[in-house]
């Protein structure tokens, strides 16, 4: 007989801060009848300037916290964490501590669709310094579609500026600078992937700074469809998930500003709890 008590599992969504909200919104749109936990590590954002060891440590802390709150499956709605922590978590933590739980990233789902993005096959990726340094977009694109050329550009201070709610004028100047650096790298580029979920929050401003012939690809919808598909294929996870329709928001920051921005970017009245999410896991990276 089916164990009815066991279907209260949550879907955890983790980001360094605000960017993951763009992924969460699309996932909820597609699968409203699920229970979600959103955790933003706003206290330690941005991750893009940190070392791989730090990104791993903080991401793992977030993942373990979400598991502790009942997440069965977690989406790292953060490219920086997907590029710098996901593989180690999947290979070195899950099999030993959380055998039946899952952590998925957002870079491979994006790359799996890469064939459909560009006419000329020259694709720009705007991402954080740590994502660009990892070379993951290039490596994965080579596997899925070797003909495609990836041109990466760090968004420099953009994620930090979004977290700090910098004024329009400063943000516009920074966007202009990074967009110019990106397009100067390849005259045939016809597509730009927003390879940092924070950038999806300023998609319109980035669009304005780009030449008209270059189209923008965001990750929200792509990731939502891939998760939907994943859950359809993995009944062992799906059957553990709650069908209650609710979302709980958490931040590691006690600053009221972070909560205000979370509410603003989510676009609805939400209650957000500040939580302590210590990186206690002893690993060789500590
Ligand atoms: N939102 C994150 C990403 O997708 C990282 C932003 C940051 O913390 O630097 O890469």
JSON list of C-alpha atoms in Angstrom, two decimals, residues 81-256:
[
{"chain": "A", "resi": 81, "resn": "UNK", "atom": "CA", "xyz": [26.91, 27.58, -7.84]},
{"chain": "A", "resi": 82, "resn": "UNK", "atom": "CA", "xyz": [25.98, 25.25, -10.72]},
{"chain": "A", "resi": 83, "resn": "UNK", "atom": "CA", "xyz": [29.41, 25.83, -12.25]},
{"chain": "A", "resi": 84, "resn": "UNK", "atom": "CA", "xyz": [31.48, 25.70, -9.08]},
{"chain": "A", "resi": 85, "resn": "UNK", "atom": "CA", "xyz": [29.70, 23.47, -6.56]},
{"chain": "A", "resi": 86, "resn": "UNK", "atom": "CA", "xyz": [27.12, 21.22, -8.21]},
{"chain": "A", "resi": 87, "resn": "UNK", "atom": "CA", "xyz": [29.40, 18.43, -9.38]},
{"chain": "A", "resi": 88, "resn": "UNK", "atom": "CA", "xyz": [31.14, 18.07, -6.02]},
{"chain": "A", "resi": 89, "resn": "UNK", "atom": "CA", "xyz": [27.82, 18.03, -4.21]},
{"chain": "A", "resi": 90, "resn": "UNK", "atom": "CA", "xyz": [26.43, 15.39, -6.57]},
{"chain": "A", "resi": 91, "resn": "UNK", "atom": "CA", "xyz": [29.53, 13.23, -6.42]},
{"chain": "A", "resi": 92, "resn": "UNK", "atom": "CA", "xyz": [30.97, 13.72, -2.95]},
{"chain": "A", "resi": 93, "resn": "UNK", "atom": "CA", "xyz": [28.03, 14.57, -0.71]},
{"chain": "A", "resi": 94, "resn": "UNK", "atom": "CA", "xyz": [24.74, 13.13, -1.97]},
{"chain": "A", "resi": 95, "resn": "UNK", "atom": "CA", "xyz": [25.78, 9.48, -2.35]},
{"chain": "A", "resi": 96, "resn": "UNK", "atom": "CA", "xyz": [27.07, 9.40, 1.23]},
{"chain": "A", "resi": 97, "resn": "UNK", "atom": "CA", "xyz": [24.68, 11.64, 3.15]},
{"chain": "A", "resi": 98, "resn": "UNK", "atom": "CA", "xyz": [21.51, 12.11, 1.10]},
{"chain": "A", "resi": 99, "resn": "UNK", "atom": "CA", "xyz": [21.25, 9.05, -1.11]},
{"chain": "A", "resi": 100, "resn": "UNK", "atom": "CA", "xyz": [17.62, 9.55, -2.10]},
{"chain": "A", "resi": 101, "resn": "UNK", "atom": "CA", "xyz": [17.69, 13.30, -2.60]},
{"chain": "A", "resi": 102, "resn": "UNK", "atom": "CA", "xyz": [18.59, 15.27, -5.68]},
{"chain": "A", "resi": 103, "resn": "UNK", "atom": "CA", "xyz": [20.39, 18.52, -6.47]},
{"chain": "A", "resi": 104, "resn": "UNK", "atom": "CA", "xyz": [20.19, 19.85, -10.04]},
{"chain": "A", "resi": 105, "resn": "UNK", "atom": "CA", "xyz": [21.82, 22.83, -11.70]},
{"chain": "A", "resi": 106, "resn": "UNK", "atom": "CA", "xyz": [20.71, 25.20, -14.43]},
{"chain": "A", "resi": 107, "resn": "UNK", "atom": "CA", "xyz": [23.63, 25.29, -16.86]},
{"chain": "A", "resi": 108, "resn": "UNK", "atom": "CA", "xyz": [23.19, 21.90, -18.52]},
{"chain": "A", "resi": 109, "resn": "UNK", "atom": "CA", "xyz": [19.42, 22.39, -19.02]},
{"chain": "A", "resi": 110, "resn": "UNK", "atom": "CA", "xyz": [20.23, 25.68, -20.73]},
{"chain": "A", "resi": 111, "resn": "UNK", "atom": "CA", "xyz": [22.93, 24.17, -22.91]},
{"chain": "A", "resi": 112, "resn": "UNK", "atom": "CA", "xyz": [20.71, 21.24, -23.92]},
{"chain": "A", "resi": 113, "resn": "UNK", "atom": "CA", "xyz": [18.60, 23.77, -25.81]},
{"chain": "A", "resi": 114, "resn": "UNK", "atom": "CA", "xyz": [21.51, 25.60, -27.37]},
{"chain": "A", "resi": 115, "resn": "UNK", "atom": "CA", "xyz": [20.87, 24.29, -30.85]},
{"chain": "A", "resi": 116, "resn": "UNK", "atom": "CA", "xyz": [17.71, 26.36, -31.09]},
{"chain": "A", "resi": 117, "resn": "UNK", "atom": "CA", "xyz": [19.12, 29.67, -29.95]},
{"chain": "A", "resi": 118, "resn": "UNK", "atom": "CA", "xyz": [21.24, 31.09, -32.71]},
{"chain": "A", "resi": 119, "resn": "UNK", "atom": "CA", "xyz": [21.22, 31.39, -36.49]},
{"chain": "A", "resi": 120, "resn": "UNK", "atom": "CA", "xyz": [24.96, 31.90, -36.90]},
{"chain": "A", "resi": 121, "resn": "UNK", "atom": "CA", "xyz": [26.08, 29.76, -33.97]},
{"chain": "A", "resi": 122, "resn": "UNK", "atom": "CA", "xyz": [27.95, 32.58, -32.26]},
{"chain": "A", "resi": 123, "resn": "UNK", "atom": "CA", "xyz": [26.52, 32.89, -28.76]},
{"chain": "A", "resi": 124, "resn": "UNK", "atom": "CA", "xyz": [27.55, 35.31, -26.05]},
{"chain": "A", "resi": 125, "resn": "UNK", "atom": "CA", "xyz": [27.25, 34.36, -22.39]},
{"chain": "A", "resi": 126, "resn": "UNK", "atom": "CA", "xyz": [27.01, 37.09, -19.80]},
{"chain": "A", "resi": 127, "resn": "UNK", "atom": "CA", "xyz": [27.86, 35.55, -16.44]},
{"chain": "A", "resi": 128, "resn": "UNK", "atom": "CA", "xyz": [29.70, 36.16, -13.19]},
{"chain": "A", "resi": 129, "resn": "UNK", "atom": "CA", "xyz": [33.47, 36.11, -12.96]},
{"chain": "A", "resi": 130, "resn": "UNK", "atom": "CA", "xyz": [33.44, 32.68, -11.25]},
{"chain": "A", "resi": 131, "resn": "UNK", "atom": "CA", "xyz": [31.14, 31.18, -13.90]},
{"chain": "A", "resi": 132, "resn": "UNK", "atom": "CA", "xyz": [33.25, 32.56, -16.75]},
{"chain": "A", "resi": 133, "resn": "UNK", "atom": "CA", "xyz": [36.43, 31.30, -15.05]},
{"chain": "A", "resi": 134, "resn": "UNK", "atom": "CA", "xyz": [34.95, 27.79, -14.73]},
{"chain": "A", "resi": 135, "resn": "UNK", "atom": "CA", "xyz": [34.56, 27.52, -18.51]},
{"chain": "A", "resi": 136, "resn": "UNK", "atom": "CA", "xyz": [31.48, 25.33, -17.96]},
{"chain": "A", "resi": 137, "resn": "UNK", "atom": "CA", "xyz": [29.32, 26.95, -20.66]},
{"chain": "A", "resi": 138, "resn": "UNK", "atom": "CA", "xyz": [32.08, 26.37, -23.23]},
{"chain": "A", "resi": 139, "resn": "UNK", "atom": "CA", "xyz": [32.74, 22.79, -22.09]},
{"chain": "A", "resi": 140, "resn": "UNK", "atom": "CA", "xyz": [29.10, 21.76, -22.08]},
{"chain": "A", "resi": 141, "resn": "UNK", "atom": "CA", "xyz": [28.32, 23.51, -25.39]},
{"chain": "A", "resi": 142, "resn": "UNK", "atom": "CA", "xyz": [31.16, 21.61, -27.01]},
{"chain": "A", "resi": 143, "resn": "UNK", "atom": "CA", "xyz": [29.53, 18.33, -25.93]},
{"chain": "A", "resi": 144, "resn": "UNK", "atom": "CA", "xyz": [26.03, 19.19, -27.14]},
{"chain": "A", "resi": 145, "resn": "UNK", "atom": "CA", "xyz": [26.84, 21.12, -30.27]},
{"chain": "A", "resi": 146, "resn": "UNK", "atom": "CA", "xyz": [30.53, 21.38, -31.19]},
{"chain": "A", "resi": 147, "resn": "UNK", "atom": "CA", "xyz": [29.82, 23.84, -34.02]},
{"chain": "A", "resi": 148, "resn": "UNK", "atom": "CA", "xyz": [28.63, 26.52, -31.64]},
{"chain": "A", "resi": 149, "resn": "UNK", "atom": "CA", "xyz": [31.02, 29.19, -30.57]},
{"chain": "A", "resi": 150, "resn": "UNK", "atom": "CA", "xyz": [30.64, 30.55, -27.06]},
{"chain": "A", "resi": 151, "resn": "UNK", "atom": "CA", "xyz": [31.93, 33.99, -26.19]},
{"chain": "A", "resi": 152, "resn": "UNK", "atom": "CA", "xyz": [31.91, 34.67, -22.45]},
{"chain": "A", "resi": 153, "resn": "UNK", "atom": "CA", "xyz": [31.98, 37.96, -20.65]},
{"chain": "A", "resi": 154, "resn": "UNK", "atom": "CA", "xyz": [31.95, 38.64, -16.95]},
{"chain": "A", "resi": 155, "resn": "UNK", "atom": "CA", "xyz": [29.18, 40.98, -15.83]},
{"chain": "A", "resi": 156, "resn": "UNK", "atom": "CA", "xyz": [31.67, 42.42, -13.35]},
{"chain": "A", "resi": 157, "resn": "UNK", "atom": "CA", "xyz": [29.76, 44.25, -10.57]},
{"chain": "A", "resi": 158, "resn": "UNK", "atom": "CA", "xyz": [26.25, 43.74, -11.94]},
{"chain": "A", "resi": 159, "resn": "UNK", "atom": "CA", "xyz": [25.06, 41.10, -9.44]},
{"chain": "A", "resi": 160, "resn": "UNK", "atom": "CA", "xyz": [26.45, 43.09, -6.54]},
{"chain": "A", "resi": 161, "resn": "UNK", "atom": "CA", "xyz": [24.79, 46.27, -7.81]},
{"chain": "A", "resi": 162, "resn": "UNK", "atom": "CA", "xyz": [21.44, 44.49, -8.04]},
{"chain": "A", "resi": 163, "resn": "UNK", "atom": "CA", "xyz": [21.81, 43.15, -4.48]},
{"chain": "A", "resi": 164, "resn": "UNK", "atom": "CA", "xyz": [22.71, 46.66, -3.29]},
{"chain": "A", "resi": 165, "resn": "UNK", "atom": "CA", "xyz": [19.87, 48.24, -5.27]},
{"chain": "A", "resi": 166, "resn": "UNK", "atom": "CA", "xyz": [22.21, 50.69, -6.98]},
{"chain": "A", "resi": 167, "resn": "UNK", "atom": "CA", "xyz": [20.60, 53.59, -8.78]},
{"chain": "A", "resi": 168, "resn": "UNK", "atom": "CA", "xyz": [19.47, 53.33, -12.41]},
{"chain": "A", "resi": 169, "resn": "UNK", "atom": "CA", "xyz": [22.23, 55.61, -13.67]},
{"chain": "A", "resi": 170, "resn": "UNK", "atom": "CA", "xyz": [25.13, 53.57, -12.22]},
{"chain": "A", "resi": 171, "resn": "UNK", "atom": "CA", "xyz": [23.50, 50.33, -13.29]},
{"chain": "A", "resi": 172, "resn": "UNK", "atom": "CA", "xyz": [23.00, 51.62, -16.83]},
{"chain": "A", "resi": 173, "resn": "UNK", "atom": "CA", "xyz": [26.67, 52.66, -17.07]},
{"chain": "A", "resi": 174, "resn": "UNK", "atom": "CA", "xyz": [27.85, 49.24, -15.85]},
{"chain": "A", "resi": 175, "resn": "UNK", "atom": "CA", "xyz": [25.50, 47.42, -18.26]},
{"chain": "A", "resi": 176, "resn": "UNK", "atom": "CA", "xyz": [26.77, 49.55, -21.15]},
{"chain": "A", "resi": 177, "resn": "UNK", "atom": "CA", "xyz": [30.37, 48.73, -20.25]},
{"chain": "A", "resi": 178, "resn": "UNK", "atom": "CA", "xyz": [29.92, 44.95, -20.04]},
{"chain": "A", "resi": 179, "resn": "UNK", "atom": "CA", "xyz": [27.70, 44.76, -23.12]},
{"chain": "A", "resi": 180, "resn": "UNK", "atom": "CA", "xyz": [30.31, 46.67, -25.13]},
{"chain": "A", "resi": 181, "resn": "UNK", "atom": "CA", "xyz": [33.04, 44.33, -23.88]},
{"chain": "A", "resi": 182, "resn": "UNK", "atom": "CA", "xyz": [30.94, 41.33, -24.87]},
{"chain": "A", "resi": 183, "resn": "UNK", "atom": "CA", "xyz": [29.98, 42.40, -28.38]},
{"chain": "A", "resi": 184, "resn": "UNK", "atom": "CA", "xyz": [33.48, 43.63, -29.16]},
{"chain": "A", "resi": 185, "resn": "UNK", "atom": "CA", "xyz": [34.63, 40.01, -28.89]},
{"chain": "A", "resi": 186, "resn": "UNK", "atom": "CA", "xyz": [32.69, 38.69, -31.89]},
{"chain": "A", "resi": 187, "resn": "UNK", "atom": "CA", "xyz": [31.02, 40.54, -34.73]},
{"chain": "A", "resi": 188, "resn": "UNK", "atom": "CA", "xyz": [28.88, 37.52, -35.69]},
{"chain": "A", "resi": 189, "resn": "UNK", "atom": "CA", "xyz": [27.25, 37.11, -32.29]},
{"chain": "A", "resi": 190, "resn": "UNK", "atom": "CA", "xyz": [23.47, 37.03, -32.71]},
{"chain": "A", "resi": 191, "resn": "UNK", "atom": "CA", "xyz": [22.38, 35.71, -29.32]},
{"chain": "A", "resi": 192, "resn": "UNK", "atom": "CA", "xyz": [23.23, 36.42, -25.69]},
{"chain": "A", "resi": 193, "resn": "UNK", "atom": "CA", "xyz": [22.45, 33.99, -22.88]},
{"chain": "A", "resi": 194, "resn": "UNK", "atom": "CA", "xyz": [21.90, 35.62, -19.51]},
{"chain": "A", "resi": 195, "resn": "UNK", "atom": "CA", "xyz": [24.13, 33.16, -17.68]},
{"chain": "A", "resi": 196, "resn": "UNK", "atom": "CA", "xyz": [23.54, 34.70, -14.27]},
{"chain": "A", "resi": 197, "resn": "UNK", "atom": "CA", "xyz": [20.04, 34.61, -12.84]},
{"chain": "A", "resi": 198, "resn": "UNK", "atom": "CA", "xyz": [20.51, 38.08, -11.37]},
{"chain": "A", "resi": 199, "resn": "UNK", "atom": "CA", "xyz": [20.79, 39.49, -14.89]},
{"chain": "A", "resi": 200, "resn": "UNK", "atom": "CA", "xyz": [17.29, 38.26, -15.70]},
{"chain": "A", "resi": 201, "resn": "UNK", "atom": "CA", "xyz": [16.09, 40.82, -13.15]},
{"chain": "A", "resi": 202, "resn": "UNK", "atom": "CA", "xyz": [17.48, 43.58, -15.40]},
{"chain": "A", "resi": 203, "resn": "UNK", "atom": "CA", "xyz": [16.74, 41.90, -18.73]},
{"chain": "A", "resi": 204, "resn": "UNK", "atom": "CA", "xyz": [14.99, 44.96, -20.16]},
{"chain": "A", "resi": 205, "resn": "UNK", "atom": "CA", "xyz": [17.91, 47.23, -19.40]},
{"chain": "A", "resi": 206, "resn": "UNK", "atom": "CA", "xyz": [20.36, 44.74, -20.96]},
{"chain": "A", "resi": 207, "resn": "UNK", "atom": "CA", "xyz": [18.12, 44.44, -24.01]},
{"chain": "A", "resi": 208, "resn": "UNK", "atom": "CA", "xyz": [18.23, 48.21, -24.49]},
{"chain": "A", "resi": 209, "resn": "UNK", "atom": "CA", "xyz": [22.02, 48.20, -24.40]},
{"chain": "A", "resi": 210, "resn": "UNK", "atom": "CA", "xyz": [22.35, 45.43, -26.99]},
{"chain": "A", "resi": 211, "resn": "UNK", "atom": "CA", "xyz": [22.19, 45.98, -30.76]},
{"chain": "A", "resi": 212, "resn": "UNK", "atom": "CA", "xyz": [18.70, 45.18, -32.12]},
{"chain": "A", "resi": 213, "resn": "UNK", "atom": "CA", "xyz": [19.89, 42.14, -34.09]},
{"chain": "A", "resi": 214, "resn": "UNK", "atom": "CA", "xyz": [21.05, 40.31, -30.94]},
{"chain": "A", "resi": 215, "resn": "UNK", "atom": "CA", "xyz": [18.43, 38.34, -29.07]},
{"chain": "A", "resi": 216, "resn": "UNK", "atom": "CA", "xyz": [18.45, 37.50, -25.38]},
{"chain": "A", "resi": 217, "resn": "UNK", "atom": "CA", "xyz": [17.91, 34.07, -23.87]},
{"chain": "A", "resi": 218, "resn": "UNK", "atom": "CA", "xyz": [16.87, 33.83, -20.22]},
{"chain": "A", "resi": 219, "resn": "UNK", "atom": "CA", "xyz": [16.88, 30.59, -18.26]},
{"chain": "A", "resi": 220, "resn": "UNK", "atom": "CA", "xyz": [13.62, 30.69, -16.25]},
{"chain": "A", "resi": 221, "resn": "UNK", "atom": "CA", "xyz": [11.28, 29.02, -18.70]},
{"chain": "A", "resi": 222, "resn": "UNK", "atom": "CA", "xyz": [13.90, 26.57, -19.94]},
{"chain": "A", "resi": 223, "resn": "UNK", "atom": "CA", "xyz": [14.70, 25.38, -16.41]},
{"chain": "A", "resi": 224, "resn": "UNK", "atom": "CA", "xyz": [11.01, 25.10, -15.49]},
{"chain": "A", "resi": 225, "resn": "UNK", "atom": "CA", "xyz": [10.25, 22.89, -18.52]},
{"chain": "A", "resi": 226, "resn": "UNK", "atom": "CA", "xyz": [13.30, 20.71, -17.82]},
{"chain": "A", "resi": 227, "resn": "UNK", "atom": "CA", "xyz": [12.30, 20.26, -14.18]},
{"chain": "A", "resi": 228, "resn": "UNK", "atom": "CA", "xyz": [8.76, 19.36, -15.19]},
{"chain": "A", "resi": 229, "resn": "UNK", "atom": "CA", "xyz": [10.17, 16.81, -17.58]},
{"chain": "A", "resi": 230, "resn": "UNK", "atom": "CA", "xyz": [12.62, 15.49, -14.96]},
{"chain": "A", "resi": 231, "resn": "UNK", "atom": "CA", "xyz": [9.85, 14.95, -12.42]},
{"chain": "A", "resi": 232, "resn": "UNK", "atom": "CA", "xyz": [7.75, 13.13, -15.01]},
{"chain": "A", "resi": 233, "resn": "UNK", "atom": "CA", "xyz": [10.63, 10.77, -15.62]},
{"chain": "A", "resi": 234, "resn": "UNK", "atom": "CA", "xyz": [11.52, 10.31, -11.94]},
{"chain": "A", "resi": 235, "resn": "UNK", "atom": "CA", "xyz": [8.48, 8.99, -10.16]},
{"chain": "A", "resi": 236, "resn": "UNK", "atom": "CA", "xyz": [10.63, 7.99, -7.16]},
{"chain": "A", "resi": 237, "resn": "UNK", "atom": "CA", "xyz": [11.09, 11.73, -6.43]},
{"chain": "A", "resi": 238, "resn": "UNK", "atom": "CA", "xyz": [7.78, 12.96, -7.76]},
{"chain": "A", "resi": 239, "resn": "UNK", "atom": "CA", "xyz": [5.71, 10.69, -5.54]},
{"chain": "A", "resi": 240, "resn": "UNK", "atom": "CA", "xyz": [7.38, 12.14, -2.45]},
{"chain": "A", "resi": 241, "resn": "UNK", "atom": "CA", "xyz": [6.44, 15.72, -3.34]},
{"chain": "A", "resi": 242, "resn": "UNK", "atom": "CA", "xyz": [3.65, 17.59, -1.67]},
{"chain": "A", "resi": 243, "resn": "UNK", "atom": "CA", "xyz": [0.83, 18.82, -3.89]},
{"chain": "A", "resi": 244, "resn": "UNK", "atom": "CA", "xyz": [0.06, 21.66, -1.50]},
{"chain": "A", "resi": 245, "resn": "UNK", "atom": "CA", "xyz": [0.27, 24.93, -3.31]},
{"chain": "A", "resi": 246, "resn": "UNK", "atom": "CA", "xyz": [2.59, 27.12, -1.21]},
{"chain": "A", "resi": 247, "resn": "UNK", "atom": "CA", "xyz": [5.93, 28.87, -1.25]},
{"chain": "A", "resi": 248, "resn": "UNK", "atom": "CA", "xyz": [8.10, 29.81, 1.72]},
{"chain": "A", "resi": 249, "resn": "UNK", "atom": "CA", "xyz": [10.80, 32.44, 1.43]},
{"chain": "A", "resi": 250, "resn": "UNK", "atom": "CA", "xyz": [14.02, 32.54, 3.43]},
{"chain": "A", "resi": 251, "resn": "UNK", "atom": "CA", "xyz": [17.08, 34.77, 3.44]},
{"chain": "A", "resi": 252, "resn": "UNK", "atom": "CA", "xyz": [20.31, 34.63, 5.37]},
{"chain": "A", "resi": 253, "resn": "UNK", "atom": "CA", "xyz": [20.33, 38.43, 5.64]},
{"chain": "A", "resi": 254, "resn": "UNK", "atom": "CA", "xyz": [18.77, 40.22, 8.57]},
{"chain": "A", "resi": 255, "resn": "UNK", "atom": "CA", "xyz": [18.86, 43.50, 6.66]},
{"chain": "A", "resi": 256, "resn": "UNK", "atom": "CA", "xyz": [15.34, 44.70, 5.89]}
]
